[in-house]
Coordinates of C-alpha atoms and ligand atoms in Angstrom, one line a residue:
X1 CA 110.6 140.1 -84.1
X2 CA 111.1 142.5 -87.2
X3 CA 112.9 140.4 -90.2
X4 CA 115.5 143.2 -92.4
X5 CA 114.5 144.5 -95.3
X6 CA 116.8 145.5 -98.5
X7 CA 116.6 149.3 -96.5
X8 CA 117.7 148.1 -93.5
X9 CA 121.5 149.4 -93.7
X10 CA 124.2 146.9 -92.3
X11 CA 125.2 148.6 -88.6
X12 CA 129.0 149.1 -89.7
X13 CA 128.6 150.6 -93.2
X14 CA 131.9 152.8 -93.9
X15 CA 132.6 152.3 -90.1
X16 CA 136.0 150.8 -88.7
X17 CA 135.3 148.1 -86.1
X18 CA 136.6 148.4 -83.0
X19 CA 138.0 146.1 -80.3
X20 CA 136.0 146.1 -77.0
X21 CA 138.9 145.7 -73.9
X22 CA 137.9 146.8 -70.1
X23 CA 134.2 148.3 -71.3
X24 CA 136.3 150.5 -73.8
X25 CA 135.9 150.4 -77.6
X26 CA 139.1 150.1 -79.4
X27 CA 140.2 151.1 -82.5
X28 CA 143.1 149.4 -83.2
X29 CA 146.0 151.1 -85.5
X30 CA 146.1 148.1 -88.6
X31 CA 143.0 147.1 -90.3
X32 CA 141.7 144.7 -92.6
X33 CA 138.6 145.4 -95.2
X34 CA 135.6 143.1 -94.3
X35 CA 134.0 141.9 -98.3
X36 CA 130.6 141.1 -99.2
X37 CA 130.5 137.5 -100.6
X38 CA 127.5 138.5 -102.1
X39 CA 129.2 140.9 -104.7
X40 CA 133.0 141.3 -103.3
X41 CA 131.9 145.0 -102.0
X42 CA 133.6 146.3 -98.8
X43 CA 131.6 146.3 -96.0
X44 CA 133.9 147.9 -93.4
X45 CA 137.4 147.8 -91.8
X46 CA 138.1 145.9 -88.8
X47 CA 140.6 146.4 -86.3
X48 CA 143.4 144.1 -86.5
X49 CA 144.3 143.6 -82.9
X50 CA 148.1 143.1 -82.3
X51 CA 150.0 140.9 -79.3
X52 CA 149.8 144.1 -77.1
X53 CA 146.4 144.8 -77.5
X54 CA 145.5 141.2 -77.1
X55 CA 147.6 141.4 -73.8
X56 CA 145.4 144.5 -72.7
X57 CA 142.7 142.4 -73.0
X58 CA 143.8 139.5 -71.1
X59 CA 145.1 141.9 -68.8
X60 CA 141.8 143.1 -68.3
X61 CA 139.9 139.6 -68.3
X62 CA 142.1 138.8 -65.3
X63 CA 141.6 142.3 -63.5
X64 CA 137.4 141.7 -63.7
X65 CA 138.1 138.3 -62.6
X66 CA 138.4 140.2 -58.9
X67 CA 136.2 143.0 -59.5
X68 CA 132.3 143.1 -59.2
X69 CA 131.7 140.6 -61.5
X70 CA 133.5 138.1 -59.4
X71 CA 131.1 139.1 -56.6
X72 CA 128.3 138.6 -58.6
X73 CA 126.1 136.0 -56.9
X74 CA 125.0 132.8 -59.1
X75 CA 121.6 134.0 -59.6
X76 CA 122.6 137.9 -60.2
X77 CA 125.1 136.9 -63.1
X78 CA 122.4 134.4 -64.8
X79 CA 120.2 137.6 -64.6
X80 CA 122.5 139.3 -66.8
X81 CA 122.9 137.1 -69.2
X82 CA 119.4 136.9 -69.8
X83 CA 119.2 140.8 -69.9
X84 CA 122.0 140.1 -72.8
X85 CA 119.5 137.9 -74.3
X86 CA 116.3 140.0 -74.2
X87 CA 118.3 142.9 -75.5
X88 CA 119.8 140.9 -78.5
X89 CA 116.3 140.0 -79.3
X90 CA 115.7 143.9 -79.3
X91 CA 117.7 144.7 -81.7
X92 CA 117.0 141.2 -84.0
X93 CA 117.0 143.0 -87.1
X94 CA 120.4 144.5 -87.3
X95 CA 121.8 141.3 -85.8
X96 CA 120.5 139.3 -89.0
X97 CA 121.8 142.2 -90.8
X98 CA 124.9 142.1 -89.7
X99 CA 125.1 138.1 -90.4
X100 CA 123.6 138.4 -93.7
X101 CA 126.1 141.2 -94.6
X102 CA 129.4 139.2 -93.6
X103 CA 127.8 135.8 -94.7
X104 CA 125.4 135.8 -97.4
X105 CA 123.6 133.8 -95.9
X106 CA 119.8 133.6 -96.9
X107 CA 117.7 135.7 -94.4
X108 CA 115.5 132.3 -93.7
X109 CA 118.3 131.1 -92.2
X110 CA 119.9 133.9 -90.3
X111 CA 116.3 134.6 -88.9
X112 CA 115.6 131.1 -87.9
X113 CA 118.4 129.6 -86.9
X114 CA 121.6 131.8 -86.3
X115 CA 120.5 134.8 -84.2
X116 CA 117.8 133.3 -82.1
X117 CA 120.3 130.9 -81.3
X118 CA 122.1 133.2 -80.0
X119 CA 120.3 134.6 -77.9
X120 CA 118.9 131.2 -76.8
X121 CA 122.4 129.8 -75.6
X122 CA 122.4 133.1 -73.2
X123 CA 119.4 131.8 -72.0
X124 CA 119.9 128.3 -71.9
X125 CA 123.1 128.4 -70.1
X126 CA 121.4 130.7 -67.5
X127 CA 118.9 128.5 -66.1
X128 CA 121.6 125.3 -66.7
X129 CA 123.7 126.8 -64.3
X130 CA 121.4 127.9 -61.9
X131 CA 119.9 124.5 -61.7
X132 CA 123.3 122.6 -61.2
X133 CA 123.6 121.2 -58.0
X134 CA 126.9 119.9 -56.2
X135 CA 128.1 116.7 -55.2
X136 CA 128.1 116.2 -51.2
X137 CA 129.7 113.1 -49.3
X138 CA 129.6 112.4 -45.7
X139 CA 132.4 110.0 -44.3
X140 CA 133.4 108.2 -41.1
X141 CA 136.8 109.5 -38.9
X142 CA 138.4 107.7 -36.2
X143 CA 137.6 109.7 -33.2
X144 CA 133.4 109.2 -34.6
X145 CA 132.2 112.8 -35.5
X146 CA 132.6 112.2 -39.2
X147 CA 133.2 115.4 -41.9
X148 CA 131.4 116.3 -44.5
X149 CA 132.6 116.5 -48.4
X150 CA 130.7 119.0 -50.7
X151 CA 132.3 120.6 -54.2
X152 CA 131.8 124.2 -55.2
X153 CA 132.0 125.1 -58.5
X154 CA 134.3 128.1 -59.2
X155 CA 135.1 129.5 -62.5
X156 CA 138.5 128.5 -64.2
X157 CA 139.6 132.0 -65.0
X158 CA 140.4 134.2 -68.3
X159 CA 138.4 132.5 -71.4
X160 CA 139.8 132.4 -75.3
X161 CA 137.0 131.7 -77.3
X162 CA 137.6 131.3 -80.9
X163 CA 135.1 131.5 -83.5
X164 CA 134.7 130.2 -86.9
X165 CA 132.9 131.9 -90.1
X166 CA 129.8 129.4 -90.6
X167 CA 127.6 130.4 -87.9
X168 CA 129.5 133.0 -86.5
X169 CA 126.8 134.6 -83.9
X170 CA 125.6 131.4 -83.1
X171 CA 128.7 129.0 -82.2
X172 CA 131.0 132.6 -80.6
X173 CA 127.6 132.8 -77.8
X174 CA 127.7 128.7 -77.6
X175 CA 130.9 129.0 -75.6
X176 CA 130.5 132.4 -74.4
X177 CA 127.4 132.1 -72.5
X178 CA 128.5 128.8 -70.7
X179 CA 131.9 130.7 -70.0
X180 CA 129.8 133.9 -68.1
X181 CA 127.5 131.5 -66.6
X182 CA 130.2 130.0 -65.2
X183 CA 131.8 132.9 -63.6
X184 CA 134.5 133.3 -66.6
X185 CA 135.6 136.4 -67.9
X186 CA 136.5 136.0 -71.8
X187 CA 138.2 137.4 -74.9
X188 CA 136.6 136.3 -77.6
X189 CA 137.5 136.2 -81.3
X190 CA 135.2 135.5 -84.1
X191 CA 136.7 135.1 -87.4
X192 CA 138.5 137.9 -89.7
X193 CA 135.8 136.3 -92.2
X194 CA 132.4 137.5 -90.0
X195 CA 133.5 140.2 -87.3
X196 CA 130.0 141.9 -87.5
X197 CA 127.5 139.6 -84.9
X198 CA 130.4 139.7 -82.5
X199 CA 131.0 143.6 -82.7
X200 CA 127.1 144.0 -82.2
X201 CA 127.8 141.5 -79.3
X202 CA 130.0 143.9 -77.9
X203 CA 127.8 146.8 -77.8
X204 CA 124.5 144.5 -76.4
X205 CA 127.2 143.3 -73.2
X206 CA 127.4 147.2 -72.7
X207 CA 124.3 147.9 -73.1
X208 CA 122.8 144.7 -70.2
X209 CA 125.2 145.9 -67.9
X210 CA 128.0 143.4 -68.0
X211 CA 130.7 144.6 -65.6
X212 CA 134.0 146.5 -67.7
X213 CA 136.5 143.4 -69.1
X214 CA 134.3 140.7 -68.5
X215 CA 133.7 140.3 -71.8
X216 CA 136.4 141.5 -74.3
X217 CA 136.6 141.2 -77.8
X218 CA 139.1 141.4 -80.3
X219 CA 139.6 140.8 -84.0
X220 CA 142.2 139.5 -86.7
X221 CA 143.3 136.2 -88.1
X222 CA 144.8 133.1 -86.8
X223 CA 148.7 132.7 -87.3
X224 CA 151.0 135.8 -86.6
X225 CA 147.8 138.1 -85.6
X226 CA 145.1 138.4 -82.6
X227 CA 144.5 134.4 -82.8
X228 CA 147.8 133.0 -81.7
X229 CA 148.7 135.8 -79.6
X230 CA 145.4 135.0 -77.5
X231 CA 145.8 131.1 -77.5
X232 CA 149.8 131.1 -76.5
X233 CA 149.1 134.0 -73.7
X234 CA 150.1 133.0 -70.6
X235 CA 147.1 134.4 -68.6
X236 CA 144.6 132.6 -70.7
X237 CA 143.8 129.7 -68.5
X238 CA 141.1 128.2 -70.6
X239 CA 140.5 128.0 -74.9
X240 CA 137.4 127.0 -76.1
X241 CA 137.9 126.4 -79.7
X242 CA 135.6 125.6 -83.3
X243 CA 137.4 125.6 -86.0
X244 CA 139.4 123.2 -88.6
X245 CA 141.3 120.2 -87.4
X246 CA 144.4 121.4 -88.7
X247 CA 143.6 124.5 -86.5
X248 CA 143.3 123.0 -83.5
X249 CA 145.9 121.1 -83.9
X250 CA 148.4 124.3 -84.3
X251 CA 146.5 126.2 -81.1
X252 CA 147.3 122.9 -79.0
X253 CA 150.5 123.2 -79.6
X254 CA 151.1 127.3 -78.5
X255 CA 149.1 126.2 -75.6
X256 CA 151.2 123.7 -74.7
X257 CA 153.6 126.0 -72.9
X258 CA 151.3 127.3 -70.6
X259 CA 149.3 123.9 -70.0
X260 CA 145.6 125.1 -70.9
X261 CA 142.8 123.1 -70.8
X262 CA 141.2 123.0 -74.4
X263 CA 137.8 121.9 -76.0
X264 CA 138.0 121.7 -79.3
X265 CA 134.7 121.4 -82.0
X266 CA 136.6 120.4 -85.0
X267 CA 135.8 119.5 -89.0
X268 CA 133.8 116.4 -89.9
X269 CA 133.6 114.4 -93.4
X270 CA 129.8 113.2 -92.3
X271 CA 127.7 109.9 -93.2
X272 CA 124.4 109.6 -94.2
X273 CA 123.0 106.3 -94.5
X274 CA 119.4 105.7 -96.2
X275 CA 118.1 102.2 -95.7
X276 CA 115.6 100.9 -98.3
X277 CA 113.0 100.8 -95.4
X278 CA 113.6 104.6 -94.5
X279 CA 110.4 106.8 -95.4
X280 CA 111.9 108.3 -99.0
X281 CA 110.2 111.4 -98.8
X282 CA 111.9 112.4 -95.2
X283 CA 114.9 110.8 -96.3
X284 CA 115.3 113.1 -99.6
X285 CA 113.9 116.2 -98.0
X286 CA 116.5 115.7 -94.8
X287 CA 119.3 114.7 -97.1
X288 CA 118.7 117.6 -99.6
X289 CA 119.0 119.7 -96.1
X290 CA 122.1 117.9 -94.5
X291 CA 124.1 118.5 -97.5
X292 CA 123.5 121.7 -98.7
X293 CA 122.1 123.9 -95.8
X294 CA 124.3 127.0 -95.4
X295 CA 125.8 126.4 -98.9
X296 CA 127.1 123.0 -97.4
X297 CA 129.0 125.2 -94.8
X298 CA 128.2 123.4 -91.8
X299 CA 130.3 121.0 -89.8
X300 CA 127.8 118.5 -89.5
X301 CA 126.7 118.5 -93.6
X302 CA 126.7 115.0 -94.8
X303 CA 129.3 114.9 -97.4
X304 CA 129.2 111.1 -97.9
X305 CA 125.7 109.6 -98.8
X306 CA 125.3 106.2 -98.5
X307 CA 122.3 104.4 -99.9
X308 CA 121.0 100.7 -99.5
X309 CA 121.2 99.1 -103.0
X310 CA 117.6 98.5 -104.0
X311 CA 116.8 102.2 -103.9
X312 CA 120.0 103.5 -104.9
X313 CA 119.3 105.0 -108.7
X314 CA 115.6 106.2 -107.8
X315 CA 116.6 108.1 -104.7
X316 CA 119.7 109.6 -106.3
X317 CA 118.0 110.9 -109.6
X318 CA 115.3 112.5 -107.1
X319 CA 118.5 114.1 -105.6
X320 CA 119.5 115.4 -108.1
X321 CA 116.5 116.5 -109.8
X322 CA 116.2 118.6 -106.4
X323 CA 119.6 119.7 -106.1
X324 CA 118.9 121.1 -109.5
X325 CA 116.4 122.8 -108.7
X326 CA 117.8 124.5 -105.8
X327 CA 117.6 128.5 -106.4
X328 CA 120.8 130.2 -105.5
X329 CA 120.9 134.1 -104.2
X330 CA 121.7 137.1 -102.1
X331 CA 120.0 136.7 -98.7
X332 CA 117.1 138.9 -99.5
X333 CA 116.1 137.1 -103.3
X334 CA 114.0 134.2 -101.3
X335 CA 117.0 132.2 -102.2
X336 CA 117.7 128.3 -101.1
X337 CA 121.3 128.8 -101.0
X338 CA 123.7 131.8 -100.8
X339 CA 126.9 131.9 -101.7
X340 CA 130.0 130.4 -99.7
X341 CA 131.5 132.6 -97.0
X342 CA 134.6 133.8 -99.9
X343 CA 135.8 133.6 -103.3
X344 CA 139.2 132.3 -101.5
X345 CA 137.1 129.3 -99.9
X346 CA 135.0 128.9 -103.1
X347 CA 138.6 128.4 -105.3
X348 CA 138.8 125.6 -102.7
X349 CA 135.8 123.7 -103.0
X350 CA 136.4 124.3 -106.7
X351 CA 139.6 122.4 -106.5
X352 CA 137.7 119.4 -105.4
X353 CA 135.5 119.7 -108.2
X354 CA 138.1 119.4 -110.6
X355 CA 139.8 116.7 -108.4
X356 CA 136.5 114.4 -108.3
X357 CA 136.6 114.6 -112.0
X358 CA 140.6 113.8 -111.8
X359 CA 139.7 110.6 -109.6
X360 CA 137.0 109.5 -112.1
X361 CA 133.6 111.0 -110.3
X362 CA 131.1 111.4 -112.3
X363 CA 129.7 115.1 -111.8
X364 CA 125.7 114.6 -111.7
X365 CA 125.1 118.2 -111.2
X366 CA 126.2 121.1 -110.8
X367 CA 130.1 121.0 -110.7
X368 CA 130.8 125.1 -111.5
X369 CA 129.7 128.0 -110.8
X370 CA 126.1 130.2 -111.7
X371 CA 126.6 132.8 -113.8
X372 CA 123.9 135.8 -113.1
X373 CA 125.1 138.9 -115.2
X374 CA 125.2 141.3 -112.8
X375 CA 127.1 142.1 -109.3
X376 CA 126.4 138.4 -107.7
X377 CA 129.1 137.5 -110.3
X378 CA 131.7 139.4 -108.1
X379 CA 130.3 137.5 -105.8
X380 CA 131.2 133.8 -103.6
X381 CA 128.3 131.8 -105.1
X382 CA 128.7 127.6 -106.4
X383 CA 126.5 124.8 -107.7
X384 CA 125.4 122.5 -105.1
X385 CA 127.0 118.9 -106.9
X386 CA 126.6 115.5 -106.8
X387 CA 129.2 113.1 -107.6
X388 CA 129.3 109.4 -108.0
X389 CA 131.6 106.8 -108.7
X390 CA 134.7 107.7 -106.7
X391 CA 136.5 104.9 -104.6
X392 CA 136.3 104.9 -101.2
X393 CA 140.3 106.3 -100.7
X394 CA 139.6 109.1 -103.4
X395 CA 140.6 112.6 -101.4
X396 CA 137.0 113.3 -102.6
X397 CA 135.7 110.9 -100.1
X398 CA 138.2 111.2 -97.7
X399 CA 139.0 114.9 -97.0
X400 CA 136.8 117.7 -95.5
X401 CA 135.6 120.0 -98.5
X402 CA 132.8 122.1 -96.4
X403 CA 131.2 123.4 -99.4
X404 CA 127.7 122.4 -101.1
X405 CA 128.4 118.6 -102.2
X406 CA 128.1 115.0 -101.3
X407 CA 129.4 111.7 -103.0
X408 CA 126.7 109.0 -103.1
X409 CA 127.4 105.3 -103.1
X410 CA 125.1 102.6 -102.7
X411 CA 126.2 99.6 -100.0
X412 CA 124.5 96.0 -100.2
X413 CA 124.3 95.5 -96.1
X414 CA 124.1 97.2 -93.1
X415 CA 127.5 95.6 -91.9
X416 CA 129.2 97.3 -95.0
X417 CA 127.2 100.9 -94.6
X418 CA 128.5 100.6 -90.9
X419 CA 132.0 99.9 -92.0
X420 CA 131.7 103.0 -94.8
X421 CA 130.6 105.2 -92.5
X422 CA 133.2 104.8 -90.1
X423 CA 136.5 104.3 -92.6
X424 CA 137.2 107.8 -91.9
X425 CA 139.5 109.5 -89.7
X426 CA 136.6 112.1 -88.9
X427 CA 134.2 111.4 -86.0
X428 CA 131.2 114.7 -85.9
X429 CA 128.1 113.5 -86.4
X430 CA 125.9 110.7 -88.7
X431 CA 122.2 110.7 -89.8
X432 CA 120.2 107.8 -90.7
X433 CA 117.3 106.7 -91.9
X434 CA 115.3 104.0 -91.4
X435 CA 111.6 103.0 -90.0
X436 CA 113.1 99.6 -88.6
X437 CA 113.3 100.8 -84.9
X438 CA 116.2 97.9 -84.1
X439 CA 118.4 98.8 -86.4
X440 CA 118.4 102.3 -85.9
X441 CA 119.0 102.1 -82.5
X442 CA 121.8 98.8 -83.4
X443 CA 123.5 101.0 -86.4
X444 CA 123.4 104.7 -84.1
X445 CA 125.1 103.2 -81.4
X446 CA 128.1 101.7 -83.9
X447 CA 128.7 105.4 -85.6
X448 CA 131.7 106.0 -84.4
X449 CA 130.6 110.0 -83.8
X450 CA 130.0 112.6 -81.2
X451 CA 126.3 112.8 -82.6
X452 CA 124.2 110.1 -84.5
X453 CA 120.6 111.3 -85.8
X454 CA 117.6 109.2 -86.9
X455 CA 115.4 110.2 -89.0
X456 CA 116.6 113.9 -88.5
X457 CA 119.4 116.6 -88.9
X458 CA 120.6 119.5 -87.0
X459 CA 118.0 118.7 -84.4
X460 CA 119.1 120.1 -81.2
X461 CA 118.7 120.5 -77.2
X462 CA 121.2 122.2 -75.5
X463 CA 121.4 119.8 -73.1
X464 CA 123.0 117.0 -74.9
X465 CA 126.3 116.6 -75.2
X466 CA 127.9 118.2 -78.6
X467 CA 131.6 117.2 -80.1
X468 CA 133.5 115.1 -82.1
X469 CA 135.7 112.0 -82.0
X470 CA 138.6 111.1 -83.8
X471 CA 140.1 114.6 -85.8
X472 CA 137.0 115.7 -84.8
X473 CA 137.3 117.2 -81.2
X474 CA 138.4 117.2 -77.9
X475 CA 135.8 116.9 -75.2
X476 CA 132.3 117.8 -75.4
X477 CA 130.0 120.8 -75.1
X478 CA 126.2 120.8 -74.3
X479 CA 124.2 121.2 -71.1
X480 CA 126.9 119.9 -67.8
X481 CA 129.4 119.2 -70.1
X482 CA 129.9 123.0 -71.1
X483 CA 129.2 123.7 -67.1
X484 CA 132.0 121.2 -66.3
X485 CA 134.4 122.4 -68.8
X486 CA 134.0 126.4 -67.7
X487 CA 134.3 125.3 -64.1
X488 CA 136.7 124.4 -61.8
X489 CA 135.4 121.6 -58.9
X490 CA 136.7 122.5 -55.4
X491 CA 136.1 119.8 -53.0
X492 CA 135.5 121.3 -49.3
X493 CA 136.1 119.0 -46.1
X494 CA 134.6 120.3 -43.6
X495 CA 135.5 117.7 -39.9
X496 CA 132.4 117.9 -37.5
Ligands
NAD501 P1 139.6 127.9 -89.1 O1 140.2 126.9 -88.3 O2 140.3 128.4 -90.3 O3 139.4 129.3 -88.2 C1 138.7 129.3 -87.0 C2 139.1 130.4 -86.2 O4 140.4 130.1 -85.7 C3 139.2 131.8 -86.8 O5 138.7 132.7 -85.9 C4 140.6 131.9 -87.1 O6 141.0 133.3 -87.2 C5 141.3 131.2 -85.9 N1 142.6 130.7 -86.2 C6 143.2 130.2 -87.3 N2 144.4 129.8 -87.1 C7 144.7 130.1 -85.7 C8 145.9 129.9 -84.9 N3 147.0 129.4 -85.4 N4 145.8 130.3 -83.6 C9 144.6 130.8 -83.1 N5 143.5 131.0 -83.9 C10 143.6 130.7 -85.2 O7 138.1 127.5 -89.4 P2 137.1 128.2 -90.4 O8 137.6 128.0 -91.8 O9 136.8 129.5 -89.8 O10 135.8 127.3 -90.2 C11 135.5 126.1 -90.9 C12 136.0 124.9 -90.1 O11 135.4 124.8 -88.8 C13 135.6 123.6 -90.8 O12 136.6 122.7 -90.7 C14 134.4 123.1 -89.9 O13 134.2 121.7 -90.0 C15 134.8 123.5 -88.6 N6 133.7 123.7 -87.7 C16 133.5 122.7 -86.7 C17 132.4 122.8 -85.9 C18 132.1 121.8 -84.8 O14 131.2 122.0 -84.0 N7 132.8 120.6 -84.8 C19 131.5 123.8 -86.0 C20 131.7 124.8 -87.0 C21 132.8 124.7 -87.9
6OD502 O1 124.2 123.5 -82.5 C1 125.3 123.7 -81.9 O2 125.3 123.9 -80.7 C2 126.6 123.6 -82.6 N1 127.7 123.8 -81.9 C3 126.5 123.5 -84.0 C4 127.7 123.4 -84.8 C5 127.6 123.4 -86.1 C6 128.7 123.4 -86.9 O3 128.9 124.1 -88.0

């Protein structure tokens, strides 16, 4: 597939996005500028979708819900979705555009990771769904001729799924694609941050042939816009959520009302543990990735690194000397990092700087931000930084900063890296490492997270079972559990 180059222009340049409701694009009458956190430039305006455009959409979710679509037969729908696939795969290059426009992103990791993802969930969630089977149970009756139990699985009805700003294309298909496969129809809502992949989204349903209001999409923010009109409508049966903790916890209570089932990918505040035994190289070069990949904008970054005593100073100072070395950019400079998603978020992740600093960190590197002398300066970019010294209860340590920096602390056993790892009121994901086989299998199984890696991070099959504990989540995604959350199980008695 053909990677962008400088000359490739992003698809929405001086364009207004529109909202796609009933297979008819929408421009809506408010809009909001999308910025470049590459150099602050406008990108485009987006439609700002109010309550009644949001209730078109529903409106039309429902009304496809008993059109074609729902006539579809299992195997014809999973045809279309891979039809969406192939044809995102057609048009790779101004999908990465468009990421690496509303992102920053580097290209590496727009072209490796975030839009062939996308186009692999359509795919995966295809053949997932044609290979479920159903449960079937035959029983006795009085008079002797017995009946037979089986289960179909029909869909639940009109889908919210709503999108956050990290890997926008990448986590809006994870829950879209399970929805179709499922029979769903869906309004989805990527964030006000990174509208781009999604509005590309809309055209590629168009172009595969995906029945009018199946899949509707419409932009704007959370509170008092498109968000919580979508999650408190009363037609929306189902809301598939990733987002903050403190999100989720406001969309669970507009859905209350209305009684919708939820699943909710929330924030993490990660553990890595490195045991003296681990391989050191792996354990650097996967550590330097789980904490600073995507400018450290991934929910499962490891923001808390934990290191077994003995090797504590040697692997930190190699680290840091890395960490240092780490070249920051615009997406087409061959960077390692780009820049966080805004300069809003970056005053954030700024403010814990200062506070690690305020609860007696040491600041090992980085700490600020680069200065280039010319447009990046406009720009979203921040040092990756390492801190050490903070006490376990320092906000530091205990809060979610989702920005390119860990604090390191060494621990003298495995019972106390097990303890430190779980004193949190998080529950995403861990990594460890380790080449003692017991122990990683004794220490994984006591993470008290959705996800534990050895010897890895970010390594995925779809099939597994993705989510959080604790503020973490609600429920899990991945392979039949995404199948079993878009679904509804009908139980058929049938007396022979
Ligand atoms: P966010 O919660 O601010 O926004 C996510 C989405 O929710 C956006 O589309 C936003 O417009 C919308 N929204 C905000 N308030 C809303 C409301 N009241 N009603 C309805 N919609 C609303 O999150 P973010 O800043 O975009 O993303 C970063 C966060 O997401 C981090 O906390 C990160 O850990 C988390 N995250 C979790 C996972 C996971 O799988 N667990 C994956 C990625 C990101
Ligand atoms: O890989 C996935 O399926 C997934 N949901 C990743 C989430 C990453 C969080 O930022």
């Amino acid at each position: 597939m053909r990677l962008p180059t400088p000359a490739d222009p992003y698809p929405f340049a001086g364009t207004q996005l529109p909202c796609l409701i009933g297979g008819e694009f929408i421009r809506a009458a408010k809009s909001f500028p999308n910025t470049s956190p590459v150099n602050g430039a406008e990108l485009c305006a987006v439609s700002e979708a109010d309550a009644a455009l949001v209730d078109r959409a529903v409106q039309a979710a429902r009304t496809a819900l008993r059109g074609p679509w729902g006539r579809l037969s299992l195997p014809e729908r999973c045809a279309l979705l891979r039809k969406v696939a192939d044809r995102i795969e057609q048009r790779f290059a101004q999908f990465v555009s468009a990421e690496i426009a509303d992102t920053g992103k580097t290209l590496r990791e727009a072209s490796s990771l975030d839009i062939p993802r996308g186009a692999a969930n359509f795919r995966a969630y295809a053949d997932l769904a044609l290979a479920r089977s159903s449960e079937c149970f035959e029983m006795g009756t009085p008079d002797g001729r017995g009946a037979l139990n089986y289960s179909v699985h029909k869909p639940v009805g009109v889908v919210a799924v709503i999108a956050p700003w990290n890997l926008p294309f990448l986590l809006l298909t994870w829950k879209v694609a399970p929805a179709l496969a499922c029979g769903n129809t869906v309004v989805a809502k990527p964030s006000e941050e990174t509208p781009s992949s999604a509005a590309l989204l809309a055209e590629v349903m168009q172009e595969a042939g995906v029945p009018p209001g199946v899949f509707n999409l419409v932009h704007g923010f959370g509170p008092g816009s498109a968000g919580e009109a979508l999650v408190s409508h009363p037609d929306v049966n189902a809301i598939a959520f990733t987002g903050e903790s403190a999100t989720g916890s406001a969309i669970m209570k507009s859905a209350a009302d209305s009684v919708k089932a939820l699943s909710f990918e929330l924030g993490g505040k990660n553990a890595a543990l490195v045991f003296a035994d681990a391989d050191l190289e792996a354990a650097l070069a996967g550590t330097m990735r789980s904490v600073f990949s995507n400018c450290g904008q991934v929910c499962l970054c490891s923001e808390r690194v934990y290191v077994e005593r003995p090797i504590f100073e040697r692997f930190v100072e190699a680290l840091v000397e890395r960490a240092r070395r780490l070249k920051i950019g615009g997406p087409f400079e061959q960077a390692d990092m780009g820049p966080l998603i805004s300069r809003a978020h970056r005053e954030k992740v700024l403010s814990y700087y200062r506070l690690a600093r305020a609860e007696h960190g040491e600041i090992l590197c980085g700490g600020g931000v680069p200065s280039f002398g010319d447009e990046r300066d406009r720009g979203a970019f921040i040092e990756p930084t390492i801190v050490r010294g903070l006490a376990e209860d320092a906000r530091c340590v205990r809060e979610e900063i989702f920005g390119p920096v860990c604090h390191v602390a060494p621990f003298d056993s495995e019972e106390q890296a097990v303890h430190m790892a779980n004193d949190t009121r998080y529950g995403l994901a861990a990594a460890i490492w380790t080449s003692n086989l017991q122990r990683a299998h004794r220490v994984a199984r006591q993470m008290e997270t959705g996800i534990a890696w050895v010897n890895d991070w970010f390594l995925r099959d779809l099939r597994t079972p993705f989510g959080g504990v604790k503020l973490s989540g609600i429920g899990r995604e991945g392979g039949a559990h995404s199948l079993a959350f878009f679904s509804e199980p009908q139980n058929i008695c049938v007396k022979l």
